mmCIF file of C-alpha atoms in Angstrom:
data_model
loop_
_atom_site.group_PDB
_atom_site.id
_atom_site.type_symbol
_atom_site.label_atom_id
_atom_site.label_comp_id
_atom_site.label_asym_id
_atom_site.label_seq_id
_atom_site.Cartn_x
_atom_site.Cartn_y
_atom_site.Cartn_z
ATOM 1 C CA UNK E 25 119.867 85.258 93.041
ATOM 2 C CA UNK E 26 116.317 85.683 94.424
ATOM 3 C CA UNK E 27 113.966 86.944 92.346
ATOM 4 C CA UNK E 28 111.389 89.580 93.895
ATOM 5 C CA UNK E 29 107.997 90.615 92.073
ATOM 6 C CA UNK E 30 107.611 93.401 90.753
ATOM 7 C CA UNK E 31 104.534 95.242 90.218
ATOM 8 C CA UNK E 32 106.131 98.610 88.880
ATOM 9 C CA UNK E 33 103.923 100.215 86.323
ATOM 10 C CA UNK E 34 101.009 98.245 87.039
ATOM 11 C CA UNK E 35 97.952 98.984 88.844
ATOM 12 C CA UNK E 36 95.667 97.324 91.429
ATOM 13 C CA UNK E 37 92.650 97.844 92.774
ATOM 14 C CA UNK E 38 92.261 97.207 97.465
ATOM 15 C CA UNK E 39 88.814 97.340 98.162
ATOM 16 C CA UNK E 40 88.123 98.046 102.077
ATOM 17 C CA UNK E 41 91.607 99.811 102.621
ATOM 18 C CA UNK E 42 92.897 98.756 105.882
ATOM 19 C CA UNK E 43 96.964 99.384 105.389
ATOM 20 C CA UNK E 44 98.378 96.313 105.681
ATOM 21 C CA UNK E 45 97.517 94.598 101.745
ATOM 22 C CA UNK E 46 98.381 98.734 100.337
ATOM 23 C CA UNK E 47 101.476 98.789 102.356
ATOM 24 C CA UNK E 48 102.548 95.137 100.328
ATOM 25 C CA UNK E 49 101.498 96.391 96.983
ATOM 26 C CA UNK E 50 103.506 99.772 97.531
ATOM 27 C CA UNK E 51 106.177 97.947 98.882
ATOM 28 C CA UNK E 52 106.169 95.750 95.422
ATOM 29 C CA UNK E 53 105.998 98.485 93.523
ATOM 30 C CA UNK E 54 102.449 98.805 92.460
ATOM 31 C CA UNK E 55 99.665 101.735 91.536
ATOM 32 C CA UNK E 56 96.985 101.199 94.103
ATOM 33 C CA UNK E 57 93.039 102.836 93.603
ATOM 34 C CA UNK E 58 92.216 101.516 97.032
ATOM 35 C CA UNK E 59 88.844 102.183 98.729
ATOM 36 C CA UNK E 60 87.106 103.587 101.746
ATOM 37 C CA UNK E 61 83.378 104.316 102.386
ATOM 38 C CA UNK E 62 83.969 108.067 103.363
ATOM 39 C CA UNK E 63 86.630 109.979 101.952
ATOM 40 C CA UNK E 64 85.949 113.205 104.852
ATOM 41 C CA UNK E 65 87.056 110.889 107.007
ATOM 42 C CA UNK E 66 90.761 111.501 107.468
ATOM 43 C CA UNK E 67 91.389 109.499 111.029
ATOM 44 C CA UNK E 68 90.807 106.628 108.604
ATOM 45 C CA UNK E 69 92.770 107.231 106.003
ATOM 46 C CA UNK E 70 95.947 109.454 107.583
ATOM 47 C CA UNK E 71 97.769 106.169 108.196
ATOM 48 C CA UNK E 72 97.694 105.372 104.464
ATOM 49 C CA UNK E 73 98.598 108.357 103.367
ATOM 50 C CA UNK E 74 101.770 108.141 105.129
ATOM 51 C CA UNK E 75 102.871 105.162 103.447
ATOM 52 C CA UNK E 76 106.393 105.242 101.272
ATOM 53 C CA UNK E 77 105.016 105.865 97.630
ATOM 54 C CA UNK E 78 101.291 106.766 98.915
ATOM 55 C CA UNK E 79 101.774 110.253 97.631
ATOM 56 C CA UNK E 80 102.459 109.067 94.058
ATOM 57 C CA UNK E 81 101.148 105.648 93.668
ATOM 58 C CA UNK E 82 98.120 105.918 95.895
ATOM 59 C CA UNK E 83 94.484 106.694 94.965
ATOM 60 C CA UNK E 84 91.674 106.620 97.007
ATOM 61 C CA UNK E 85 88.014 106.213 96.237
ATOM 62 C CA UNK E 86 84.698 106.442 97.642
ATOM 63 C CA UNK E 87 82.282 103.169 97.399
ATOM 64 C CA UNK E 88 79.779 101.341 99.236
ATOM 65 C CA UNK E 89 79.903 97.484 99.158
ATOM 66 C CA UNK E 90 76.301 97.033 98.620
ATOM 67 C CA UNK E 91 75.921 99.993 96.431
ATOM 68 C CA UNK E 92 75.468 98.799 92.702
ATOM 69 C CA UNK E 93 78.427 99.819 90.230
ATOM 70 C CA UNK E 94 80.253 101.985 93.190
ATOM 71 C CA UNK E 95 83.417 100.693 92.686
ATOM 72 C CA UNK E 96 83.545 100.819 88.859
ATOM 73 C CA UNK E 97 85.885 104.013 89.040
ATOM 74 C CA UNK E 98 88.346 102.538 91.326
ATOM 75 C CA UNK E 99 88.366 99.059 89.602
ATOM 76 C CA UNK E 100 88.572 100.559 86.115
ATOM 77 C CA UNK E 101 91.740 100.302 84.327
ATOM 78 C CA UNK E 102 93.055 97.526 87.007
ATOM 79 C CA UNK E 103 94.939 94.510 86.066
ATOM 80 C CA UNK E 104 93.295 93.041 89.623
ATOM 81 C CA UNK E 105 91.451 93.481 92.570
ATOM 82 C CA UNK E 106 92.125 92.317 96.173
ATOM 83 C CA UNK E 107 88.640 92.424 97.977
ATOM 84 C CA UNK E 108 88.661 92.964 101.410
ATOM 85 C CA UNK E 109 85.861 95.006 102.156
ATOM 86 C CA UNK E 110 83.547 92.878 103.822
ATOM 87 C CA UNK E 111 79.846 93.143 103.991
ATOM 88 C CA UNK E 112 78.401 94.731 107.717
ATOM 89 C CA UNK E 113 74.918 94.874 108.834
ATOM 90 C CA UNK E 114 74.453 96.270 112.398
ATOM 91 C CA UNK E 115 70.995 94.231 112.705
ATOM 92 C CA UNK E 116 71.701 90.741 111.809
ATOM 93 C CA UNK E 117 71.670 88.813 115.380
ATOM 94 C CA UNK E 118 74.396 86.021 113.685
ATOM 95 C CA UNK E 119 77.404 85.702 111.388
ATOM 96 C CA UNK E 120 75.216 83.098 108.536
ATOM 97 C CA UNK E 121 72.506 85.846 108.930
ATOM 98 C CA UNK E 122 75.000 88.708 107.726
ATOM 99 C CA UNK E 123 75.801 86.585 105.098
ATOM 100 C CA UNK E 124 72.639 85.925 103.914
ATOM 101 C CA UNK E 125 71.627 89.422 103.686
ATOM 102 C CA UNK E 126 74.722 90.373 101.730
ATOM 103 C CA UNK E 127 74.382 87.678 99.180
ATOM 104 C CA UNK E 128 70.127 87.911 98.601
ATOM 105 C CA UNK E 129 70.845 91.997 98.559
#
């Protein structure tokens, strides 16, 4: 017999909420805090919403990637955290330079 994981009764944290890694983790079973940057912004969230198990088992929460100790409420009480959210700067002229700036900051 295959065995499946479970993650029933346990609770994760997705930062940068896309739908395809809350999907898996509802799918499995899991308690998801995932994140978004604006929380008004319901063409961006709808979709996840709509998942099987969103309306019990998902949470979402405001934070800001480069905004010190934002996503302490969504990460607290986790047993682990898929990050996603990447860092985006609409002035850096090159992929090494976004990097930079997200690491130094």
């Amino acid at each position: 017999m295959e065995s499946k994981s479970s993650g029933e009764g346990k609770v994760v944290c997705v930062t940068g909420a896309s739908g395809f890694i809350a999907l898996l983790l509802l799918q499995l079973g899991y308690t998801g805090n995932a994140t978004v940057c604006n929380l008004k912004d319901t063409s961006k969230m709808d979709h996840l919403l709509r998942l099987d198990g969103a309306k019990e088992r998902l949470h979402l929460f405001k934070a800001e990637l480069l905004e010190e100790r934002s996503f302490d409420p969504a990460i607290d009480g986790c047993e682990g955290v898929f990050h996603t959210a990447p860092p985006v700067s609409l002035t850096a002229k090159s992929k090494s330079e976004t990097c930079f700036v997200a690491v130094l900051d």
